[in-house]
Amino acid sequence: MLPKGFEGLRAELAAMRVSRAVGRVTSVEAGVLHVAGLGAAARLGDRVRLRAGASRLYGEVLRIGPDAAVVLPEATPEGVSLGERVELLGPATLAPDAAWIGRVIDPYGRPLDGRPLPRGPRERDLHSAPPPPADRRGLGGRLATGMSVFNTLLPIVEGQRLGLFAGAGVGKSSLLAHFARHLEADLTVVALIGERGRELGEFTRQVLGPEGMARSIVIAATSDQSPLTRRRCAWAAMTVAEHFRDAGRHVLFLADSITRFAEAHREIAVLGGELPALRGHPPSTAHMITQLCERAGPGTGEAGTITAILSVLVAGSDMEEPVADILRGVLDGHVVLDRRIAERGRFPAIDLLRSVSRALPAAASEEENATIGEARALLASYEGSEAMIRAGLYATGADPQIDRAIRTWPDLDAFIGEADLAGVEHSFDRLRLLLRRGSGPAREGVHVPPDRAPGLRQQEARSPARNALPHPRPRPIPATTGAAQPGRRD
């Protein structure tokens, strides 16, 4: 009997097999291997191992026929010869452990940071079923996020599943890193799917930093790895999150990005014989994405919760493309990041009017919902009249709501980009103050509140053009005397 503390070694010994089923390679074509002799023992999704010259090669069973199994290797099958011996390893599993916190690992549970990684005492299936829907708890309480906009206008609650929709280079990864450091949770599991190799070290050392890594587990598959590895990355990360959820902890699950997960699945499905349908994506893509999302959320009984934030790469900000469309239907909210907002220097580049949190109205009080509705109405009024305002065709006094929207817009726009570590109530107090301030008389220029970041005030002082109006003074018809209206800061 092994003493307590040797659970990982006990699990390693239990995983050893005296014998394994063995097959032989009969043909290699179109990047897949045909293996005879495994048909009776193999199951879809089982892993195999074989020799490719002097190195080992792993793969996954894609199809099973009466005479042979079709295997997709995890790397190019160079060096594989006919008659090569193929061992059946069994289903894909993972054995998470509390010692994984603060570590960077690959989708197979191997360390990427050069240090030994202990194996957990219990093997978990990568394709676990979601908790029984009738037994799951509802969404929990509102979470402090460290950002004013998510504390107020777009609240995140415990167990919510939220999507970040944006094109490349608009700030998704930076926003995810902020959540990893500041969103209220016991620990964070980050899935980096198909990222560039250099970005892994940059993300862990600089973006997350020691503060974020202290409560995080990062599971990464870089863009040069096989589609099997990239697809497995999302499943492995969710399996790790489920391990800690079942231990009663509140887990924050971050995935960047679900689009690359879907693209990896498309490559595998096409090689497996599935025909493309949804703009090149096979029909099984929808089920694959929704199944992953359903594994997140509230648990049952004494189990904890998985709060999930999933990034979606949308080409050309096309919210109707298949992956984005599928996700919007199963998530509890979506946040749209707009390139035009990023280009004028406001981060996070959230387009508030296109973003929705389905946690509302339940996540806020009646007074807070009224404040949220008032802020949204003012932003909508400004956006609806922006072309007329910028062209100088709007006359002050023509519409009191638009007049107030013009006065309030600069402060509200800055509020969306503000960090606020003081908590939800403080963020709501700030929002109410801005709305009251906008009810006052018209101002001649863009007002920078005294409690804004000193760095921003200094930057604006060095660049007077930033405070100048980007549109001419209003030219009412017929001509009347009117005060200049502050416009959008670009």
Short mmCIF file of C-alpha atoms in Angstrom, two decimals:
data_model
loop_
_atom_site.label_atom_id
_atom_site.label_comp_id
_atom_site.label_asym_id
_atom_site.label_seq_id
_atom_site.Cartn_x
_atom_site.Cartn_y
_atom_site.Cartn_z
CA MET A 1 0.00 0.00 0.00
CA LEU A 2 1.47 3.34 -1.07
CA PRO A 3 1.48 6.06 1.60
CA LYS A 4 -0.65 9.17 1.28
CA GLY A 5 0.86 11.71 -1.09
CA PHE A 6 1.75 9.13 -3.75
CA GLU A 7 -1.65 9.27 -5.49
CA GLY A 8 -0.04 10.36 -8.77
CA LEU A 9 2.33 7.39 -8.75
CA ARG A 10 -0.55 5.08 -7.85
CA ALA A 11 -2.47 6.43 -10.87
CA GLU A 12 0.53 5.87 -13.14
CA LEU A 13 0.83 2.26 -12.00
CA ALA A 14 -2.91 1.69 -12.45
CA ALA A 15 -2.74 3.03 -16.02
CA MET A 16 -0.13 0.47 -17.08
CA ARG A 17 -1.37 -2.33 -19.30
CA VAL A 18 0.06 -5.83 -19.51
CA SER A 19 -1.08 -6.18 -23.12
CA ARG A 20 -2.40 -3.96 -25.92
CA ALA A 21 -4.18 -4.60 -29.18
CA VAL A 22 -1.81 -4.30 -32.14
CA GLY A 23 -2.43 -3.68 -35.85
CA ARG A 24 -0.36 -3.13 -39.01
CA VAL A 25 -0.27 -0.25 -41.49
CA THR A 26 -1.67 -1.41 -44.83
CA SER A 27 -1.68 1.90 -46.73
CA VAL A 28 -0.85 5.58 -46.38
CA GLU A 29 -2.88 8.02 -48.48
CA ALA A 30 -4.16 11.62 -48.29
CA GLY A 31 -2.51 12.14 -44.90
CA VAL A 32 -4.27 9.20 -43.17
CA LEU A 33 -3.19 5.67 -42.30
CA HIS A 34 -5.18 2.51 -42.95
CA VAL A 35 -4.50 0.00 -40.16
CA ALA A 36 -5.59 -3.65 -40.26
CA GLY A 37 -6.11 -5.75 -37.15
CA LEU A 38 -7.70 -3.12 -34.89
CA GLY A 39 -11.27 -3.25 -36.17
CA ALA A 40 -12.59 -5.42 -33.33
CA ALA A 41 -10.84 -3.55 -30.49
CA ALA A 42 -10.71 0.09 -31.66
CA ARG A 43 -13.35 2.74 -30.95
CA LEU A 44 -13.82 6.12 -32.55
CA GLY A 45 -11.54 8.67 -30.90
CA ASP A 46 -9.07 6.10 -29.51
CA ARG A 47 -5.40 7.05 -29.61
CA VAL A 48 -2.74 4.91 -31.27
CA ARG A 49 1.06 4.87 -31.29
CA LEU A 50 3.48 3.71 -33.97
CA ARG A 51 7.03 4.18 -35.17
CA ALA A 52 7.88 6.72 -37.89
CA GLY A 53 11.52 6.12 -38.62
CA ALA A 54 13.46 6.74 -35.42
CA SER A 55 10.65 8.62 -33.67
CA ARG A 56 7.25 7.81 -32.24
CA LEU A 57 4.09 8.99 -33.93
CA TYR A 58 0.66 9.26 -32.30
CA GLY A 59 -2.73 9.43 -33.96
CA GLU A 60 -6.50 9.12 -33.51
CA VAL A 61 -9.00 6.64 -34.94
CA LEU A 62 -11.30 8.51 -37.36
CA ARG A 63 -13.22 5.68 -39.03
CA ILE A 64 -13.65 1.96 -38.46
CA GLY A 65 -14.37 -0.44 -41.29
CA PRO A 66 -14.73 -4.22 -41.56
CA ASP A 67 -11.15 -4.62 -42.79
CA ALA A 68 -9.24 -1.63 -41.44
CA ALA A 69 -9.37 1.42 -39.21
CA VAL A 70 -8.56 4.88 -40.59
CA VAL A 71 -6.10 6.77 -38.36
CA LEU A 72 -5.24 10.48 -38.56
CA PRO A 73 -1.67 11.03 -37.29
CA GLU A 74 -0.82 14.01 -35.08
CA ALA A 75 2.12 14.91 -37.33
CA THR A 76 3.08 14.30 -40.94
CA PRO A 77 3.46 10.54 -41.51
CA GLU A 78 6.97 10.81 -42.94
CA GLY A 79 8.99 7.69 -42.26
CA VAL A 80 5.95 5.41 -41.86
CA SER A 81 6.26 2.17 -43.85
CA LEU A 82 3.80 -0.56 -44.77
CA GLY A 83 3.52 -3.24 -42.12
CA GLU A 84 4.50 -0.79 -39.35
CA ARG A 85 3.31 -1.95 -35.93
CA VAL A 86 0.46 0.17 -34.46
CA GLU A 87 -0.47 -0.03 -30.75
CA LEU A 88 -3.97 0.85 -29.56
CA LEU A 89 -3.71 3.10 -26.47
CA GLY A 90 -7.41 3.52 -25.71
CA PRO A 91 -9.66 6.56 -25.22
CA ALA A 92 -8.34 10.09 -24.70
CA THR A 93 -8.16 10.96 -21.00
CA LEU A 94 -6.54 13.51 -18.70
CA ALA A 95 -5.66 13.38 -14.98
CA PRO A 96 -5.75 16.98 -13.62
CA ASP A 97 -4.28 17.86 -10.25
CA ALA A 98 -4.19 20.91 -7.95
CA ALA A 99 -0.43 21.12 -8.58
CA TRP A 100 -1.24 22.22 -12.15
CA ILE A 101 -2.23 25.71 -10.93
CA GLY A 102 0.34 28.22 -12.14
CA ARG A 103 1.57 25.90 -14.89
CA VAL A 104 1.61 25.87 -18.70
CA ILE A 105 0.78 22.49 -20.23
CA ASP A 106 -0.13 20.99 -23.59
CA PRO A 107 -3.46 19.27 -24.40
CA TYR A 108 -1.99 15.87 -23.45
CA GLY A 109 -1.09 16.89 -19.90
CA ARG A 110 2.62 17.38 -20.59
CA PRO A 111 4.45 20.43 -19.16
CA LEU A 112 5.52 23.22 -21.52
CA ASP A 113 7.43 25.21 -18.90
CA GLY A 114 10.28 22.73 -18.38
CA ARG A 115 9.31 21.55 -14.89
CA PRO A 116 7.97 18.16 -13.80
CA LEU A 117 4.18 17.89 -13.75
CA PRO A 118 2.51 15.47 -11.33
CA ARG A 119 -0.34 13.34 -12.54
CA GLY A 120 -3.68 13.53 -10.75
CA PRO A 121 -5.15 10.47 -9.04
CA ARG A 122 -8.22 10.22 -11.31
CA GLU A 123 -8.45 9.86 -15.09
CA ARG A 124 -11.16 11.99 -16.69
CA ASP A 125 -12.71 11.48 -20.11
CA LEU A 126 -12.13 14.40 -22.48
CA HIS A 127 -15.70 14.10 -23.73
CA SER A 128 -17.65 14.18 -20.48
CA ALA A 129 -21.36 14.84 -20.67
CA PRO A 130 -22.71 18.15 -19.29
CA PRO A 131 -24.44 18.04 -15.88
CA PRO A 132 -28.08 16.86 -16.05
CA PRO A 133 -30.07 19.91 -17.19
CA ALA A 134 -32.94 19.32 -14.76
CA ASP A 135 -30.55 19.23 -11.79
CA ARG A 136 -28.40 22.26 -12.61
CA ARG A 137 -28.60 25.38 -10.50
CA GLY A 138 -29.51 28.73 -11.99
CA LEU A 139 -27.06 31.54 -12.64
CA GLY A 140 -25.39 32.94 -9.54
CA GLY A 141 -24.62 36.42 -8.26
CA ARG A 142 -22.97 39.31 -10.07
CA LEU A 143 -19.18 39.22 -10.24
CA ALA A 144 -16.71 42.05 -9.82
CA THR A 145 -14.69 42.29 -13.04
CA GLY A 146 -12.27 45.18 -12.53
CA MET A 147 -13.86 47.12 -15.41
CA SER A 148 -16.59 49.76 -15.17
CA VAL A 149 -18.55 48.58 -18.20
CA PHE A 150 -18.75 44.94 -17.04
CA ASN A 151 -19.58 46.01 -13.48
CA THR A 152 -22.59 47.98 -14.75
CA LEU A 153 -23.82 48.00 -18.36
CA LEU A 154 -22.77 44.43 -19.28
CA PRO A 155 -22.77 42.49 -15.99
CA ILE A 156 -21.21 39.04 -15.73
CA VAL A 157 -22.71 36.61 -13.22
CA GLU A 158 -21.47 33.34 -11.81
CA GLY A 159 -22.08 30.50 -14.27
CA GLN A 160 -22.67 32.77 -17.26
CA ARG A 161 -21.28 31.93 -20.72
CA LEU A 162 -20.19 35.03 -22.59
CA GLY A 163 -18.76 35.46 -26.09
CA LEU A 164 -16.21 38.08 -27.21
CA PHE A 165 -16.70 38.69 -30.95
CA ALA A 166 -13.97 40.58 -32.82
CA GLY A 167 -11.59 40.59 -35.74
CA ALA A 168 -7.86 39.98 -35.42
CA GLY A 169 -5.86 42.57 -33.48
CA VAL A 170 -8.79 44.37 -31.84
CA GLY A 171 -7.91 43.48 -28.24
CA LYS A 172 -9.55 40.12 -27.44
CA SER A 173 -6.46 38.61 -25.82
CA SER A 174 -5.79 41.68 -23.68
CA LEU A 175 -9.39 41.69 -22.45
CA LEU A 176 -9.21 37.96 -21.65
CA ALA A 177 -5.99 38.55 -19.73
CA HIS A 178 -7.68 41.30 -17.70
CA PHE A 179 -10.45 38.86 -16.78
CA ALA A 180 -7.86 36.23 -15.83
CA ARG A 181 -6.26 38.70 -13.40
CA HIS A 182 -9.29 40.51 -12.00
CA LEU A 183 -12.60 38.69 -12.55
CA GLU A 184 -13.86 37.23 -9.29
CA ALA A 185 -13.17 33.45 -9.28
CA ASP A 186 -11.25 30.78 -7.35
CA LEU A 187 -9.01 29.95 -10.31
CA THR A 188 -8.78 30.40 -14.07
CA VAL A 189 -8.31 27.84 -16.86
CA VAL A 190 -7.08 29.37 -20.12
CA ALA A 191 -7.24 27.53 -23.47
CA LEU A 192 -4.97 29.06 -26.13
CA ILE A 193 -6.05 27.35 -29.34
CA GLY A 194 -3.97 27.81 -32.48
CA GLU A 195 -1.99 30.79 -31.17
CA ARG A 196 1.34 31.81 -32.66
CA GLY A 197 4.26 30.21 -30.83
CA ARG A 198 5.90 33.46 -29.69
CA GLU A 199 2.62 34.68 -28.19
CA LEU A 200 2.47 31.89 -25.59
CA GLY A 201 5.45 33.17 -23.61
CA GLU A 202 4.36 36.77 -24.14
CA PHE A 203 0.85 36.00 -22.89
CA THR A 204 1.98 34.16 -19.76
CA ARG A 205 4.90 36.41 -18.77
CA GLN A 206 3.76 39.88 -19.83
CA VAL A 207 0.00 39.89 -20.44
CA LEU A 208 -1.04 37.58 -17.58
CA GLY A 209 2.05 38.26 -15.49
CA PRO A 210 2.81 36.71 -12.09
CA GLU A 211 -0.49 37.99 -10.68
CA GLY A 212 -2.58 36.22 -13.31
CA MET A 213 -0.48 33.04 -13.44
CA ALA A 214 -0.71 32.58 -9.67
CA ARG A 215 -4.32 31.45 -10.04
CA SER A 216 -4.28 30.13 -13.63
CA ILE A 217 -3.71 26.96 -15.60
CA VAL A 218 -2.79 27.62 -19.24
CA ILE A 219 -3.35 24.87 -21.82
CA ALA A 220 -1.87 25.73 -25.20
CA ALA A 221 -1.73 24.31 -28.73
CA THR A 222 0.17 26.49 -31.20
CA SER A 223 -0.86 27.13 -34.80
CA ASP A 224 1.81 24.81 -36.26
CA GLN A 225 0.45 21.77 -34.43
CA SER A 226 -1.93 19.25 -35.95
CA PRO A 227 -5.69 19.85 -36.04
CA LEU A 228 -6.06 16.94 -33.60
CA THR A 229 -3.93 18.77 -31.02
CA ARG A 230 -5.65 22.12 -31.59
CA ARG A 231 -9.12 20.62 -31.25
CA ARG A 232 -8.10 18.62 -28.20
CA CYS A 233 -6.87 21.85 -26.53
CA ALA A 234 -10.43 23.09 -25.92
CA TRP A 235 -11.59 19.70 -24.62
CA ALA A 236 -8.55 19.34 -22.34
CA ALA A 237 -9.06 22.81 -20.85
CA MET A 238 -12.75 22.13 -20.22
CA THR A 239 -11.85 18.78 -18.60
CA VAL A 240 -9.46 20.57 -16.22
CA ALA A 241 -12.15 23.14 -15.42
CA GLU A 242 -14.65 20.34 -14.68
CA HIS A 243 -12.17 18.70 -12.31
CA PHE A 244 -12.05 21.81 -10.12
CA ARG A 245 -15.78 22.49 -10.52
CA ASP A 246 -16.53 19.02 -9.14
CA ALA A 247 -14.29 19.88 -6.18
CA GLY A 248 -16.68 22.74 -5.34
CA ARG A 249 -14.69 25.64 -6.79
CA HIS A 250 -15.77 28.54 -8.96
CA VAL A 251 -13.73 28.25 -12.17
CA LEU A 252 -13.28 30.94 -14.81
CA PHE A 253 -12.84 29.27 -18.23
CA LEU A 254 -11.27 31.43 -20.96
CA ALA A 255 -10.88 30.19 -24.55
CA ASP A 256 -9.06 31.99 -27.36
CA SER A 257 -10.49 31.18 -29.78
CA ILE A 258 -13.51 28.99 -30.52
CA THR A 259 -13.13 29.87 -34.21
CA ARG A 260 -9.80 28.04 -34.36
CA PHE A 261 -11.37 25.12 -32.49
CA ALA A 262 -14.04 24.95 -35.22
CA GLU A 263 -11.44 25.24 -37.98
CA ALA A 264 -9.43 22.35 -36.51
CA HIS A 265 -12.59 20.25 -36.34
CA ARG A 266 -13.33 21.11 -39.99
CA GLU A 267 -9.94 19.75 -41.09
CA ILE A 268 -10.47 16.53 -39.16
CA ALA A 269 -14.08 16.04 -40.28
CA VAL A 270 -13.22 16.51 -43.97
CA LEU A 271 -10.38 13.96 -43.69
CA GLY A 272 -12.87 11.65 -41.99
CA GLY A 273 -15.20 11.84 -45.00
CA GLU A 274 -17.73 14.42 -43.77
CA LEU A 275 -18.87 16.81 -46.49
CA PRO A 276 -18.62 20.59 -45.89
CA ALA A 277 -21.92 22.46 -45.65
CA LEU A 278 -21.94 25.73 -43.65
CA ARG A 279 -19.52 27.92 -45.62
CA GLY A 280 -17.04 25.08 -45.64
CA HIS A 281 -17.83 23.86 -42.11
CA PRO A 282 -19.25 20.32 -41.81
CA PRO A 283 -22.70 19.83 -40.24
CA SER A 284 -21.16 18.38 -37.06
CA THR A 285 -19.57 21.76 -36.25
CA ALA A 286 -22.74 23.06 -34.58
CA HIS A 287 -22.99 20.02 -32.30
CA MET A 288 -19.26 20.17 -31.47
CA ILE A 289 -19.48 23.83 -30.39
CA THR A 290 -22.74 23.57 -28.46
CA GLN A 291 -21.56 20.44 -26.64
CA LEU A 292 -18.43 22.26 -25.45
CA CYS A 293 -20.46 25.28 -24.31
CA GLU A 294 -23.01 23.18 -22.43
CA ARG A 295 -20.26 21.67 -20.28
CA ALA A 296 -19.72 25.14 -18.78
CA GLY A 297 -22.18 26.85 -16.47
CA PRO A 298 -23.60 26.05 -13.02
CA GLY A 299 -23.04 22.62 -11.54
CA THR A 300 -25.35 20.39 -9.50
CA GLY A 301 -25.59 19.74 -5.77
CA GLU A 302 -22.37 20.59 -3.95
CA ALA A 303 -20.37 21.07 -7.17
CA GLY A 304 -19.02 24.47 -8.10
CA THR A 305 -19.54 26.54 -11.23
CA ILE A 306 -17.75 27.23 -14.50
CA THR A 307 -18.07 30.80 -15.77
CA ALA A 308 -16.97 30.78 -19.42
CA ILE A 309 -15.76 33.62 -21.65
CA LEU A 310 -15.11 32.47 -25.21
CA SER A 311 -13.51 34.60 -27.90
CA VAL A 312 -14.73 34.34 -31.49
CA LEU A 313 -12.64 35.54 -34.43
CA VAL A 314 -15.03 37.11 -36.95
CA ALA A 315 -13.55 37.97 -40.34
CA GLY A 316 -14.54 41.45 -41.42
CA SER A 317 -16.80 41.80 -38.34
CA ASP A 318 -19.28 39.42 -40.02
CA MET A 319 -21.56 38.41 -37.15
CA GLU A 320 -23.53 36.13 -39.48
CA GLU A 321 -20.68 33.74 -40.24
CA PRO A 322 -21.40 30.15 -39.06
CA VAL A 323 -19.30 29.94 -35.88
CA ALA A 324 -20.47 33.33 -34.59
CA ASP A 325 -24.09 32.55 -35.46
CA ILE A 326 -23.98 29.16 -33.70
CA LEU A 327 -22.43 30.62 -30.55
CA ARG A 328 -24.82 33.54 -30.21
CA GLY A 329 -27.66 31.05 -29.95
CA VAL A 330 -26.20 29.09 -27.01
CA LEU A 331 -24.38 31.77 -24.99
CA ASP A 332 -25.76 33.94 -22.20
CA GLY A 333 -24.51 37.13 -23.78
CA HIS A 334 -22.17 38.52 -26.40
CA VAL A 335 -19.71 41.42 -26.48
CA VAL A 336 -18.76 42.92 -29.85
CA LEU A 337 -15.34 44.58 -30.22
CA ASP A 338 -15.26 47.08 -33.09
CA ARG A 339 -12.14 47.85 -35.11
CA ARG A 340 -13.21 51.47 -35.70
CA ILE A 341 -13.32 52.06 -31.94
CA ALA A 342 -9.89 50.44 -31.53
CA GLU A 343 -8.45 52.61 -34.29
CA ARG A 344 -9.40 55.78 -32.43
CA GLY A 345 -7.62 54.49 -29.34
CA ARG A 346 -10.32 53.45 -26.89
CA PHE A 347 -9.76 50.01 -25.34
CA PRO A 348 -11.48 47.74 -24.77
CA ALA A 349 -13.09 48.57 -28.12
CA ILE A 350 -16.58 47.48 -27.01
CA ASP A 351 -19.52 48.45 -29.21
CA LEU A 352 -22.00 48.66 -26.36
CA LEU A 353 -25.14 48.97 -28.47
CA ARG A 354 -24.33 45.70 -30.30
CA SER A 355 -23.45 43.89 -27.06
CA VAL A 356 -25.90 42.14 -24.73
CA SER A 357 -25.72 40.44 -21.34
CA ARG A 358 -28.60 38.01 -20.88
CA ALA A 359 -27.98 38.16 -17.13
CA LEU A 360 -30.08 41.34 -17.20
CA PRO A 361 -32.48 42.36 -15.80
CA ALA A 362 -32.14 39.73 -13.06
CA ALA A 363 -28.51 40.65 -12.28
CA ALA A 364 -29.36 44.25 -11.32
CA SER A 365 -31.80 46.03 -9.03
CA GLU A 366 -34.71 48.09 -10.37
CA GLU A 367 -32.75 51.31 -9.85
CA GLU A 368 -29.65 49.88 -11.51
CA ASN A 369 -31.67 48.66 -14.50
CA ALA A 370 -33.11 52.16 -14.89
CA THR A 371 -29.58 53.61 -14.87
CA ILE A 372 -28.43 51.08 -17.45
CA GLY A 373 -31.43 51.82 -19.66
CA GLU A 374 -30.82 55.57 -19.43
CA ALA A 375 -27.15 55.22 -20.44
CA ARG A 376 -28.02 52.96 -23.36
CA ALA A 377 -30.73 55.35 -24.55
CA LEU A 378 -28.28 58.26 -24.60
CA LEU A 379 -25.67 56.28 -26.51
CA ALA A 380 -28.32 55.17 -29.00
CA SER A 381 -29.53 58.77 -29.46
CA TYR A 382 -26.01 59.97 -30.18
CA GLU A 383 -25.23 57.13 -32.60
CA GLY A 384 -28.53 57.61 -34.44
CA SER A 385 -27.81 61.32 -34.99
CA GLU A 386 -24.03 61.19 -35.32
CA ALA A 387 -23.90 61.73 -39.08
CA MET A 388 -26.10 64.83 -38.78
CA ILE A 389 -24.10 66.15 -35.80
CA ARG A 390 -20.74 65.69 -37.50
CA ALA A 391 -22.02 67.34 -40.68
CA GLY A 392 -23.09 70.39 -38.66
CA LEU A 393 -26.77 69.98 -39.57
CA TYR A 394 -28.09 69.60 -36.05
CA ALA A 395 -29.32 72.75 -34.26
CA THR A 396 -29.05 72.92 -30.50
CA GLY A 397 -32.46 72.74 -28.87
CA ALA A 398 -34.13 70.80 -31.68
CA ASP A 399 -34.31 67.67 -29.51
CA PRO A 400 -33.57 67.72 -25.74
CA GLN A 401 -32.62 64.02 -25.75
CA ILE A 402 -30.01 64.55 -28.48
CA ASP A 403 -28.75 67.68 -26.71
CA ARG A 404 -28.18 65.64 -23.57
CA ALA A 405 -26.63 62.77 -25.56
CA ILE A 406 -24.11 65.18 -27.10
CA ARG A 407 -23.14 66.48 -23.65
CA THR A 408 -22.92 63.00 -22.14
CA TRP A 409 -21.29 61.02 -24.94
CA PRO A 410 -17.59 61.85 -24.27
CA ASP A 411 -17.86 60.84 -20.61
CA LEU A 412 -19.87 57.68 -21.35
CA ASP A 413 -17.41 56.64 -24.06
CA ALA A 414 -14.51 57.08 -21.63
CA PHE A 415 -16.45 55.20 -18.93
CA ILE A 416 -16.67 52.10 -21.16
CA GLY A 417 -12.87 51.98 -21.29
CA GLU A 418 -12.21 52.59 -17.59
CA ALA A 419 -10.73 50.09 -15.19
CA ASP A 420 -12.36 50.07 -11.76
CA LEU A 421 -11.03 47.76 -9.08
CA ALA A 422 -13.16 49.39 -6.36
CA GLY A 423 -16.16 47.17 -7.04
CA VAL A 424 -19.63 47.16 -8.59
CA GLU A 425 -21.20 49.81 -6.36
CA HIS A 426 -18.41 52.26 -7.07
CA SER A 427 -18.85 51.73 -10.82
CA PHE A 428 -22.59 52.43 -10.57
CA ASP A 429 -21.90 55.58 -8.53
CA ARG A 430 -19.54 56.76 -11.28
CA LEU A 431 -22.16 56.04 -13.96
CA ARG A 432 -24.90 57.93 -12.09
CA LEU A 433 -22.55 60.90 -11.65
CA LEU A 434 -21.83 61.01 -15.38
CA LEU A 435 -25.53 60.88 -16.22
CA ARG A 436 -26.30 63.72 -13.77
CA ARG A 437 -23.42 65.74 -15.17
CA GLY A 438 -24.84 65.33 -18.67
CA SER A 439 -28.15 66.84 -17.53
CA GLY A 440 -26.46 70.22 -16.98
CA PRO A 441 -25.94 73.04 -19.49
CA ALA A 442 -24.02 72.55 -22.73
CA ARG A 443 -20.24 72.71 -22.49
CA GLU A 444 -17.90 74.32 -24.99
CA GLY A 445 -15.41 71.49 -25.27
CA VAL A 446 -14.75 67.91 -24.31
CA HIS A 447 -14.62 67.63 -20.54
CA VAL A 448 -12.05 65.36 -18.93
CA PRO A 449 -13.29 64.46 -15.43
CA PRO A 450 -10.75 65.18 -12.67
CA ASP A 451 -10.81 61.55 -11.51
CA ARG A 452 -9.76 60.21 -14.92
CA ALA A 453 -6.31 58.64 -15.12
CA PRO A 454 -3.52 61.29 -14.87
CA GLY A 455 -1.73 59.65 -17.78
CA LEU A 456 -4.73 60.25 -20.03
CA ARG A 457 -5.03 63.88 -18.92
CA GLN A 458 -1.32 64.45 -19.60
CA GLN A 459 -1.58 62.80 -23.01
CA GLU A 460 -4.54 65.03 -23.93
CA ALA A 461 -2.70 68.11 -22.65
CA ARG A 462 0.23 67.28 -24.94
CA SER A 463 -2.12 66.83 -27.91
CA PRO A 464 -4.56 69.79 -27.99
CA ALA A 465 -6.02 68.50 -31.24
CA ARG A 466 -7.61 65.61 -29.34
CA ASN A 467 -9.78 68.10 -27.46
CA ALA A 468 -10.78 70.02 -30.60
CA LEU A 469 -14.17 69.42 -32.13
CA PRO A 470 -13.95 66.99 -35.09
CA HIS A 471 -16.95 68.63 -36.78
CA PRO A 472 -17.86 72.27 -37.54
CA ARG A 473 -20.12 74.40 -35.37
CA PRO A 474 -23.78 73.80 -36.08
CA ARG A 475 -25.22 75.79 -38.93
CA PRO A 476 -28.97 75.82 -38.21
CA ILE A 477 -31.41 76.62 -40.96
CA PRO A 478 -32.69 79.30 -40.67
CA ALA A 479 -29.52 80.69 -39.10
CA THR A 480 -29.71 81.26 -35.35
CA THR A 481 -27.22 81.81 -32.60
CA GLY A 482 -26.21 78.56 -30.87
CA ALA A 483 -23.41 77.17 -28.73
CA ALA A 484 -20.91 74.82 -30.28
CA GLN A 485 -21.60 71.20 -29.48
CA PRO A 486 -18.87 68.88 -28.20
CA GLY A 487 -18.41 66.00 -30.61
CA ARG A 488 -16.80 62.57 -30.60
CA ARG A 489 -13.11 62.40 -29.82
CA ASP A 490 -11.38 60.37 -32.56
#
